[in-house]
Short mmCIF file of C-alpha atoms in Angstrom, two decimals:
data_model
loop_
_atom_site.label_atom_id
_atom_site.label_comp_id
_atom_site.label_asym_id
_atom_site.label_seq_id
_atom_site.Cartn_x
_atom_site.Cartn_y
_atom_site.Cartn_z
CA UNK Q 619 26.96 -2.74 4.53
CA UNK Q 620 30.69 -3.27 3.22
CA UNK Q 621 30.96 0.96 4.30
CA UNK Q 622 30.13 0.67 7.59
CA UNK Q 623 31.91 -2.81 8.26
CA UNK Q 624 35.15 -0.97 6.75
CA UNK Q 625 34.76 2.30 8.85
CA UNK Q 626 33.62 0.23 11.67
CA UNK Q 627 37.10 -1.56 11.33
CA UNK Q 628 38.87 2.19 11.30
CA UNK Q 629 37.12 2.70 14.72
CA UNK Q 630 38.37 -0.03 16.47
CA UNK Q 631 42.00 0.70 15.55
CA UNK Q 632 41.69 4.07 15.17
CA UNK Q 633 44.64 4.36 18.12
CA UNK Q 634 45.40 1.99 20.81
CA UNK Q 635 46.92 4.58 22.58
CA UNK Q 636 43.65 6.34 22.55
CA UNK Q 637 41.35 3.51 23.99
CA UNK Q 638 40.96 5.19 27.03
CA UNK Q 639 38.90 6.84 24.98
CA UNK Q 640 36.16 4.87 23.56
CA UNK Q 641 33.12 4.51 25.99
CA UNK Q 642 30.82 1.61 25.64
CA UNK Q 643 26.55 2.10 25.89
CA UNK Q 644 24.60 -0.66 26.23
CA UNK Q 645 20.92 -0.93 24.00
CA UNK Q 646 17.99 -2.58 25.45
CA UNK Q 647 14.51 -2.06 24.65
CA UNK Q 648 11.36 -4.58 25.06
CA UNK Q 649 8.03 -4.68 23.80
CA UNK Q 650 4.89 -6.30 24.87
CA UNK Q 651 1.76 -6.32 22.87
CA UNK Q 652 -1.59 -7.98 22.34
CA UNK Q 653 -3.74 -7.06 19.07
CA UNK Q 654 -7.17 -8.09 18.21
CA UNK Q 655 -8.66 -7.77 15.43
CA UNK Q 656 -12.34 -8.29 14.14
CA UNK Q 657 -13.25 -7.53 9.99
CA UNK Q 658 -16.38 -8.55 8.49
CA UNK Q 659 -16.04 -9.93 4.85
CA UNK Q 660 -13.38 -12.94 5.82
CA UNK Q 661 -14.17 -16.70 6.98
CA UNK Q 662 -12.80 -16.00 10.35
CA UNK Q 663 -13.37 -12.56 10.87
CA UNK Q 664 -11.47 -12.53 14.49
CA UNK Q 665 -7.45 -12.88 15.02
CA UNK Q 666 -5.52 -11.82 18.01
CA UNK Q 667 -1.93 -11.51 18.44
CA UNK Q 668 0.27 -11.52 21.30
CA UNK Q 669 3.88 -10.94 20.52
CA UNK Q 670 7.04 -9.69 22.35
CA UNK Q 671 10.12 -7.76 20.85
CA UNK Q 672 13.23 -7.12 22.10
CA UNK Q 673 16.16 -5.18 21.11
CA UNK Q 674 19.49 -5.35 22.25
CA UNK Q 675 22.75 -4.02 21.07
CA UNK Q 676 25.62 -1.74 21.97
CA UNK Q 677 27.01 1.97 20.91
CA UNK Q 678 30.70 2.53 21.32
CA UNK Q 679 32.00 6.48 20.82
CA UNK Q 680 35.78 7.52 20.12
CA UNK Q 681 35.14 11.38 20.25
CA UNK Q 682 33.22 12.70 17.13
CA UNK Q 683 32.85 8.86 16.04
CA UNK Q 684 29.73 6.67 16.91
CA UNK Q 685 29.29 3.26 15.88
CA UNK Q 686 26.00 1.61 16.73
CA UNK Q 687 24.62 -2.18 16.13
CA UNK Q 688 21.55 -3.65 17.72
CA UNK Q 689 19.87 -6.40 16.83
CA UNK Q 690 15.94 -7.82 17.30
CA UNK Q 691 14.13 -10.12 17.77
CA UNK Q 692 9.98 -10.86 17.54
CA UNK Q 693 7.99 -13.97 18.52
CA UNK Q 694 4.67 -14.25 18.36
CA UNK Q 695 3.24 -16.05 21.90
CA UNK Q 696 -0.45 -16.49 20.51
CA UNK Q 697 -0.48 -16.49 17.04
CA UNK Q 698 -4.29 -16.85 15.97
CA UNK Q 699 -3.40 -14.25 13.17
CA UNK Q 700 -2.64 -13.61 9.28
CA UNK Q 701 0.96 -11.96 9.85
CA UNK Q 702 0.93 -11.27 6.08
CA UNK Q 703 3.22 -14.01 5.08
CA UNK Q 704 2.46 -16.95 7.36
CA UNK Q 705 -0.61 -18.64 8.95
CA UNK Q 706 -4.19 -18.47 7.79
CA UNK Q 707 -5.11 -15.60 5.13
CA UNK Q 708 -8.50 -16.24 6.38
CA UNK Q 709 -8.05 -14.42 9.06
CA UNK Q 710 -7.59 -10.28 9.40
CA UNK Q 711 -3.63 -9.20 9.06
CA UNK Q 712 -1.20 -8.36 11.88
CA UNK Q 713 1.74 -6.86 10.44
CA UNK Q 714 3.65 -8.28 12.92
CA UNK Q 715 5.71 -11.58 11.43
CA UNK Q 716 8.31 -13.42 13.63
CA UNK Q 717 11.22 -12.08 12.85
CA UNK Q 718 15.29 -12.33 14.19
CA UNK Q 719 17.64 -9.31 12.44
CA UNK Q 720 20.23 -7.31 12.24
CA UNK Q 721 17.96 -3.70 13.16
CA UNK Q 722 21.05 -1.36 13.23
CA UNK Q 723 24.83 -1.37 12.27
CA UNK Q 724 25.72 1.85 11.57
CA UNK Q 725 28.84 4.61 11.98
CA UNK Q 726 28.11 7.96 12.51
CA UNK Q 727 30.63 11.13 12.65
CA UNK Q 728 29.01 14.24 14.19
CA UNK Q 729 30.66 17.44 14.78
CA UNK Q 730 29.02 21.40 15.52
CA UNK Q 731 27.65 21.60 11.20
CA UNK Q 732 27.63 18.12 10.24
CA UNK Q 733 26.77 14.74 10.94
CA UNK Q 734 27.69 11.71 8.54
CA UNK Q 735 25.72 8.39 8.89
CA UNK Q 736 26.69 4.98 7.15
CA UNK Q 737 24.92 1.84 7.07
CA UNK Q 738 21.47 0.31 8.06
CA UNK Q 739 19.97 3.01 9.84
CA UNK Q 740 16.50 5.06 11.16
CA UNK Q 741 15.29 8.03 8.81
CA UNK Q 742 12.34 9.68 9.72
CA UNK Q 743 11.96 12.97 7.60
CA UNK Q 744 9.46 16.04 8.71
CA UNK Q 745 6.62 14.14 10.13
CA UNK Q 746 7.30 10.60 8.12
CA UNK Q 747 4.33 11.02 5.76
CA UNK Q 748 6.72 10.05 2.93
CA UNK Q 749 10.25 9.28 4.34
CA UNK Q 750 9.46 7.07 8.01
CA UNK Q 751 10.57 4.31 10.48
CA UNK Q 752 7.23 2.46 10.70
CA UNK Q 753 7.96 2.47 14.43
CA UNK Q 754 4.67 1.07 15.13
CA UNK Q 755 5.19 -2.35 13.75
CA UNK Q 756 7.34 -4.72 15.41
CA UNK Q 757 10.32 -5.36 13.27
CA UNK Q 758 9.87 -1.01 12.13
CA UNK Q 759 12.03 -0.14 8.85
CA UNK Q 760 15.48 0.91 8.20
CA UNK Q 761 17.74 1.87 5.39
CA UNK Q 762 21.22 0.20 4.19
CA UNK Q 763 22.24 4.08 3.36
CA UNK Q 764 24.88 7.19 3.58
CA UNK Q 765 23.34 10.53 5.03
CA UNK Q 766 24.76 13.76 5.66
CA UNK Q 767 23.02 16.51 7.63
CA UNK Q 768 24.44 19.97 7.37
CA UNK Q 769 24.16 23.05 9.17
CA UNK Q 770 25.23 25.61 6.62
CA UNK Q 771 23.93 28.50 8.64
CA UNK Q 772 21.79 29.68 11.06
CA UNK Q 773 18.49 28.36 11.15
CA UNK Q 774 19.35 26.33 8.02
CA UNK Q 775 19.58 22.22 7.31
CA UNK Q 776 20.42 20.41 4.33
CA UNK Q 777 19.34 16.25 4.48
CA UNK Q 778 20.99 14.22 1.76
CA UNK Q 779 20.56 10.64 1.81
CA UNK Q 780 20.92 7.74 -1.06
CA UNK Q 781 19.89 4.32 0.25
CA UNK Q 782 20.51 1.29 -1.69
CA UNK Q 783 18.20 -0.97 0.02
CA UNK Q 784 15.02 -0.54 2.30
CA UNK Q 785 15.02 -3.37 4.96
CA UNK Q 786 10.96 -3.77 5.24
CA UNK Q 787 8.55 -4.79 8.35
CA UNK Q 788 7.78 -8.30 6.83
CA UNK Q 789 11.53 -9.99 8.20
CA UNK Q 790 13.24 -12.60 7.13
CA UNK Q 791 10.63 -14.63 5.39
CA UNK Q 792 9.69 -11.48 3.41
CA UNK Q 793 9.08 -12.39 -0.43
CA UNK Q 794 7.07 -11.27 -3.37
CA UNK Q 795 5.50 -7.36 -2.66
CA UNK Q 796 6.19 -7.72 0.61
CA UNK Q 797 9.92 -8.65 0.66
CA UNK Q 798 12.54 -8.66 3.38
CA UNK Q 799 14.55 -5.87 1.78
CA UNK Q 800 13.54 -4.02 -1.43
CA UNK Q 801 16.50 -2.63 -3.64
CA UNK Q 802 17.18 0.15 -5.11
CA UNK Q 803 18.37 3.95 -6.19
CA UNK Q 804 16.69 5.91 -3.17
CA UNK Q 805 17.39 9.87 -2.88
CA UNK Q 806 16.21 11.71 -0.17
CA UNK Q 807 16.88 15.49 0.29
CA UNK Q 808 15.41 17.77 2.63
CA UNK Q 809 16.41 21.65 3.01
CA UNK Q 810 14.70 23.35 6.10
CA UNK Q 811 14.76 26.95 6.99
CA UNK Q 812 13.65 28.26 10.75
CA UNK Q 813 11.20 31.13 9.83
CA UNK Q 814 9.13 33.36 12.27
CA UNK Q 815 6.29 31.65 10.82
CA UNK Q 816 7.73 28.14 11.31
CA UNK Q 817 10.06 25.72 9.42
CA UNK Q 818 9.76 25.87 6.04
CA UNK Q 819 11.23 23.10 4.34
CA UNK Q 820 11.56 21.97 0.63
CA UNK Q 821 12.01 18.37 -0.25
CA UNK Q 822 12.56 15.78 -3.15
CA UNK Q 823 11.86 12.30 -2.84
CA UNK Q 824 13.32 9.68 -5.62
CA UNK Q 825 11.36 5.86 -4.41
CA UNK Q 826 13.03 3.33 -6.69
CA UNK Q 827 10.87 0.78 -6.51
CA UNK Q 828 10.43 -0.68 -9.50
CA UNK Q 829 10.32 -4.39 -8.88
CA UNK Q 830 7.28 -4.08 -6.57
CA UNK Q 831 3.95 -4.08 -7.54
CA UNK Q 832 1.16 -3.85 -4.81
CA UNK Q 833 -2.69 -3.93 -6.35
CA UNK Q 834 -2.13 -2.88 -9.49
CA UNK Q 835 0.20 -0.03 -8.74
CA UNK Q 836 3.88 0.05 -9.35
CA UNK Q 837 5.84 1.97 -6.60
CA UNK Q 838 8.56 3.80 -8.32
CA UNK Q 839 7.81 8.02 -7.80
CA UNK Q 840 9.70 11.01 -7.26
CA UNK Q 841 7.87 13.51 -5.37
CA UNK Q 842 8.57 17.13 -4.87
CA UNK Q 843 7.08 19.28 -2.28
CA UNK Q 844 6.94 22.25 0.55
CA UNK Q 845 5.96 22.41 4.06
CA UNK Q 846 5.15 24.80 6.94
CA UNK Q 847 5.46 23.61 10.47
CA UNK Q 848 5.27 25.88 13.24
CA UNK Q 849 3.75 26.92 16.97
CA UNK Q 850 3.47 29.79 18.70
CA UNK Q 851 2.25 30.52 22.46
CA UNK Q 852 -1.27 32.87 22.16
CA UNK Q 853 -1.53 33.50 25.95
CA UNK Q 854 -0.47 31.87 28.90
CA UNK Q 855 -1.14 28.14 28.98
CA UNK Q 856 -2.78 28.46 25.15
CA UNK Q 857 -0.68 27.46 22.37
CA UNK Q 858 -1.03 26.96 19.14
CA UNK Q 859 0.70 24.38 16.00
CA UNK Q 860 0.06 24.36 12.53
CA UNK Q 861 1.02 22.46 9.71
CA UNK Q 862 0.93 23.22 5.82
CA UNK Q 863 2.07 21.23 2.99
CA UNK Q 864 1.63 20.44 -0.82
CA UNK Q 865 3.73 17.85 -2.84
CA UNK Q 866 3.48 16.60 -6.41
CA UNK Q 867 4.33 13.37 -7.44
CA UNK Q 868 4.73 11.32 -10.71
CA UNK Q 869 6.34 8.46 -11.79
CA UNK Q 870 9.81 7.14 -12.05
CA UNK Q 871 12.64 4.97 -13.38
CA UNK Q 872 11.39 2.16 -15.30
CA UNK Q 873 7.81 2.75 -13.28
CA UNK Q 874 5.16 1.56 -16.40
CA UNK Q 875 2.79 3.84 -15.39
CA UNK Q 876 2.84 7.66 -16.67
CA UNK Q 877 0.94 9.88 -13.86
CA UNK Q 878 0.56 12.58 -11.70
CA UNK Q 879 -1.22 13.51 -8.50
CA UNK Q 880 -0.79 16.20 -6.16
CA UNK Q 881 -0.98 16.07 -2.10
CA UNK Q 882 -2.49 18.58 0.69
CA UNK Q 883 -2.51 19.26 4.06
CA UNK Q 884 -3.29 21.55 6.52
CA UNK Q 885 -4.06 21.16 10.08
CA UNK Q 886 -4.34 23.07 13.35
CA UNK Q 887 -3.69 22.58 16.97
CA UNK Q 888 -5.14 23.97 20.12
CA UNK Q 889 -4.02 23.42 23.29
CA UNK Q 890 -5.32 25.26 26.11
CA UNK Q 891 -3.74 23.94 29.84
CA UNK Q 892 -3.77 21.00 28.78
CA UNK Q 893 -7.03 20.25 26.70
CA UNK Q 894 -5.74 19.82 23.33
CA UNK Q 895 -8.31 20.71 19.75
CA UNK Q 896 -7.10 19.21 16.48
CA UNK Q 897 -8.66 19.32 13.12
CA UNK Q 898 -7.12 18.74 9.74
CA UNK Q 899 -7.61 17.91 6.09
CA UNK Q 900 -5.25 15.95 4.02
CA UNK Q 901 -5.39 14.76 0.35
CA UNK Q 902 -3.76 11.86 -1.32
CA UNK Q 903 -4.90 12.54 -4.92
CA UNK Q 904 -6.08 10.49 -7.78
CA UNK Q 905 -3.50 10.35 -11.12
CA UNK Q 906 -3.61 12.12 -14.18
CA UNK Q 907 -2.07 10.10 -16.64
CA UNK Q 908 -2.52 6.21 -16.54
CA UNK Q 909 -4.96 4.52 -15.00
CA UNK Q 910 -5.07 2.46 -11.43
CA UNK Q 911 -2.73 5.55 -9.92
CA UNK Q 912 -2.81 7.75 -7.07
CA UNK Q 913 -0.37 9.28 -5.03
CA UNK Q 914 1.66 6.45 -3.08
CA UNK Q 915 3.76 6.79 0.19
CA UNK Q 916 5.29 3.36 0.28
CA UNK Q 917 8.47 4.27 2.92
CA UNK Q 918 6.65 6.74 4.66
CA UNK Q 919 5.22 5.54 8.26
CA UNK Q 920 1.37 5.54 7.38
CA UNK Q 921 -0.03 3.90 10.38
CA UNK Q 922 0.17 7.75 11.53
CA UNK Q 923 -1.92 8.75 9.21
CA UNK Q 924 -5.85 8.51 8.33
CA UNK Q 925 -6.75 5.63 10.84
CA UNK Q 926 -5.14 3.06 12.45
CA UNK Q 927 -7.62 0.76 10.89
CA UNK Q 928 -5.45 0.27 8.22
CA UNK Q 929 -7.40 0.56 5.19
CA UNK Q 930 -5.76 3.46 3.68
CA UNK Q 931 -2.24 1.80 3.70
CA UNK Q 932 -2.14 2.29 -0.21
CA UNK Q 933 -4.05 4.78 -1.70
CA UNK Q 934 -7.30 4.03 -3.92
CA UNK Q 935 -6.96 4.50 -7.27
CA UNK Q 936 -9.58 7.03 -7.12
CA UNK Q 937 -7.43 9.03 -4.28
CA UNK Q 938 -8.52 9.61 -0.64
CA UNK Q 939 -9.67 12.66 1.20
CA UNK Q 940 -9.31 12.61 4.70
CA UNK Q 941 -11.32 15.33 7.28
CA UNK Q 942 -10.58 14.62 10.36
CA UNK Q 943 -11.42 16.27 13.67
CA UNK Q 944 -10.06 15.13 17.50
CA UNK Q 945 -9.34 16.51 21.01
CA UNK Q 946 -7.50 15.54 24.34
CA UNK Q 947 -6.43 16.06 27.72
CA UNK Q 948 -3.20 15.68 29.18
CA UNK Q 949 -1.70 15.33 32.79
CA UNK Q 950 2.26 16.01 33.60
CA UNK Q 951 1.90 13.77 36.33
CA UNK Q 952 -1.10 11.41 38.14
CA UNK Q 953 -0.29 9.74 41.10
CA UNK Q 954 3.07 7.15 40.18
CA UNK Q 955 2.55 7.67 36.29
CA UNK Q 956 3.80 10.72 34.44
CA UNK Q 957 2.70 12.27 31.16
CA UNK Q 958 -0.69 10.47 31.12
CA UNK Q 959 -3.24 11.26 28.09
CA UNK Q 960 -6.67 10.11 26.69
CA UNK Q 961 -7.19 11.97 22.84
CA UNK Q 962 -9.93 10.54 20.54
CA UNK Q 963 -10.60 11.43 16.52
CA UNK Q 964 -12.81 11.40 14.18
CA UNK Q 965 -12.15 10.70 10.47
CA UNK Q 966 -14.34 11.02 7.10
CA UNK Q 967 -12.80 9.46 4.26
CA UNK Q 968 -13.82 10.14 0.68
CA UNK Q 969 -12.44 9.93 -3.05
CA UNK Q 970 -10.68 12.68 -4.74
CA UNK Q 971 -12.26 11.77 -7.59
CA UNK Q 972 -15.81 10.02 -8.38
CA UNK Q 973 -17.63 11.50 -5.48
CA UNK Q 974 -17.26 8.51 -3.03
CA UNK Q 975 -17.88 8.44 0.65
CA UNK Q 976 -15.41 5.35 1.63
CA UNK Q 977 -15.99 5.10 5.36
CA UNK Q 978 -15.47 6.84 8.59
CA UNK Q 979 -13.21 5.87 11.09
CA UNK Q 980 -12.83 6.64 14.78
CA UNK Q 981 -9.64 6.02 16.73
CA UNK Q 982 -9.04 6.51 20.68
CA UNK Q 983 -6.06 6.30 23.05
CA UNK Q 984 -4.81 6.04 26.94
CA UNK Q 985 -1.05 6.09 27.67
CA UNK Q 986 1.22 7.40 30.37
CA UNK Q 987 4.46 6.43 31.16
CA UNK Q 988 5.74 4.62 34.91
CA UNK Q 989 9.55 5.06 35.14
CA UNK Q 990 11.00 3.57 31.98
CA UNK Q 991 7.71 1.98 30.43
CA UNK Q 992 4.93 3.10 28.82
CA UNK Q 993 1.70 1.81 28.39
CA UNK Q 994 -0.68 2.73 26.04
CA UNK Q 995 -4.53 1.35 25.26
CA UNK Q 996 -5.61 2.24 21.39
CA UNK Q 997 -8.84 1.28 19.90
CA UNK Q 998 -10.11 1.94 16.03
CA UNK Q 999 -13.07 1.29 14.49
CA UNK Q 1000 -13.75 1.55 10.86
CA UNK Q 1001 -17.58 1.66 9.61
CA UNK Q 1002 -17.68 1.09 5.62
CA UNK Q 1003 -19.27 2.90 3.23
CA UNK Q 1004 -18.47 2.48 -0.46
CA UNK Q 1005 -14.71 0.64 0.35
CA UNK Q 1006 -13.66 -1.99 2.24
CA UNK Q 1007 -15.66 -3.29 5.28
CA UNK Q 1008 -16.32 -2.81 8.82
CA UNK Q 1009 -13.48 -3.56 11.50
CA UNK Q 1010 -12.03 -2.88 14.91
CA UNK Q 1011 -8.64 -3.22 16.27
CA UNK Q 1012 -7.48 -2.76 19.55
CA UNK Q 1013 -3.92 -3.04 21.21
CA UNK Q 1014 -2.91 -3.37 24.47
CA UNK Q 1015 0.80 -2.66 24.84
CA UNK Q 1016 4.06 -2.32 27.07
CA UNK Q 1017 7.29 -0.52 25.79
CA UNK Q 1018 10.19 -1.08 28.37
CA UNK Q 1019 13.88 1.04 27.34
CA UNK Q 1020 17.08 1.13 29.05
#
């Protein structure tokens, strides 16, 4: 933070002769949501949460120069729920804690081949499997961290980042493997080529991590990998999106645990005036090497990804296979709300290794937008085979920006 408290210092009297200049933004967002939850296996097996979030903050801009800080706030208005930290473990988790921080303070310098970004910031990489901003949750994550983006060429982007300190979903009152901030030696670096096939894009992931240890599995990795994300239009009003990727990963630092396990996807979608086809497989593989290891995503935004039940938050030590298969339809505009949708999809989860059918999982959604909120209606429902147990979620929410 002492970078961008410096450099935000250089801004302000960067010229007083220029401070005709500097424009002001204002940042306001708002969130509304209730969750419920039901899992068999605990004492209470219901909770329901009903929190609000706000954001507010402000962006002032002296020609190439951007600083930004915004602050948050969550409180939790019925708080029958295990946030993870606080209140009654009997009951099923909301990863939604009470929380009041600093969410951004950050200087940014962007010009036509570059753009330079100090302190606690967003990064979301590709499609956040392994680098993400957890926007989902309440309280989200950010980085204390330096990033340049470069535009060497054409068609061509180079992501660099090093953060020193990942500031977690749990808050304030974060502590033991799910702290408030974890430290350490991150290095992110993404190169991305535009293709006629689609963006190709190599990447290397360094997670230090080594004081954190979540069931068994220490968190430290570095990751290397490839992926291939494109569409292309197949007639008119019939399109068509693809996705490709393998990584490797092993461990790293002072991680205990000496490992490997490799990662796969590939998915397709349809979407044909408006009726939309999806089906993909991805892998999270089991380790080679030590036992209790699997490939681990621990910054990347997973609630994406296979179910938002949330029992695939950490990988199995056996790995997980996820086939999953979904569709949609989509209106621009119905009556006063715009871009309304209703998708569902279906998920089979098994082991990479041991031959183990964990569950199946589906997951449906409503949302359309009316002026500057959106509302959205989500429902999952996990049904256990050989891990965890059965259990439903479903959120109501409201997001309101300025």
């Amino acid at each position: 933070m002492k970078t961008f408290l410096a450099s935000a210092v250089a801004l302000a009297v960067a010229g007083p002769a220029c401070a005709q200049q500097i424009s002001l933004k204002s940042v306001a967002e708002a969130r509304l949501r209730y969750e419920h939850v039901r899992q068999d296996g605990l004492p209470d097996d219901d909770a329901s949460a009903l929190t609000a979030r706000l954001r507010a903050g402000v962006t002032a801009s002296n020609g190439p120069l951007t600083a930004t800080v915004v602050g948050q706030g969550t409180l939790a208005m019925v708080d029958d729920y295990y946030d993870g930290l606080n209140g009654a473990a009997t009951r099923p988790i909301v990863a939604d804690p009470q929380n009041v921080a600093l969410y951004l303070a950050q200087l940014q310098y962007k010009a036509k081949a570059v753009t330079l970004t100090a302190g606690r910031q967003r990064i979301a990489l590709d499609d956040e499997r392994f680098v993400g901003n957890v926007a989902f949750r309440d309280n989200a994550q950010t980085f204390d961290a330096v990033r340049a983006e470069l535009a060497p060429a054409r068609g061509v982007k180079l992501d660099v980042a090093y953060a020193w300190s990942v500031r977690t979903i749990w808050g304030i009152d974060g502590t033991g493997a799910r702290q408030q901030a974890v430290g350490g030696d991150n290095v992110f670096t993404n190169l991305s080529w535009a293709t006629p096939a689609g963006t190709l894009s190599g990447f290397a992931y360094l997670v230090d991590q080594d004081e954190t240890a979540v069931q068994g599995f220490r968190l430290s990795s570095q990751t290397y990998g490839v992926r291939l994300a494109g569409a292309r239009p197949l007639a008119r009003g019939v399109s068509l999106a693809w996705q490709l990727s393998y990584a490797k990963q092993s461990d790293y630092r002072r991680n205990p645990n000496d490992y490997s396990a490799d990662y796969w996807l590939a998915d397709a979608t349809i979407d044909v005036k408006g009726w939309k086809l999806n089906a993909g497989y991805e892998v999270l593989g089991a380790g080679r090497g030590a036992a209790l290891t699997s490939f681990q995503t621990p910054l990347g935004t997973n609630f994406k990804f296979q179910g938002w039940a949330d029992k695939f938050l950490i990988t199995p030590p056996n790995g997980v296979r996820d086939l999953y298969i979904g569709g949609g339809y989509g209106w621009k505009q119905l009556g006063p709300l715009s871009g309304v949708a209703l998708a569902t999809t279906w998920h089979r989860f098994d082991s990479d290794r041991l031959d183990q059918h964990y569950g199946e999982e589906w997951n449906l959604i409503a949302s359309a937008k009316a002026g500057k909120t959106a509302l959205s209606v989500r429902y999952a429902r996990y049904d256990a085979k050989a891990l965890a147990t059965d259990t439903e979620r479903l959120w109501l929410q409201l997001d309101w920006a300025y």
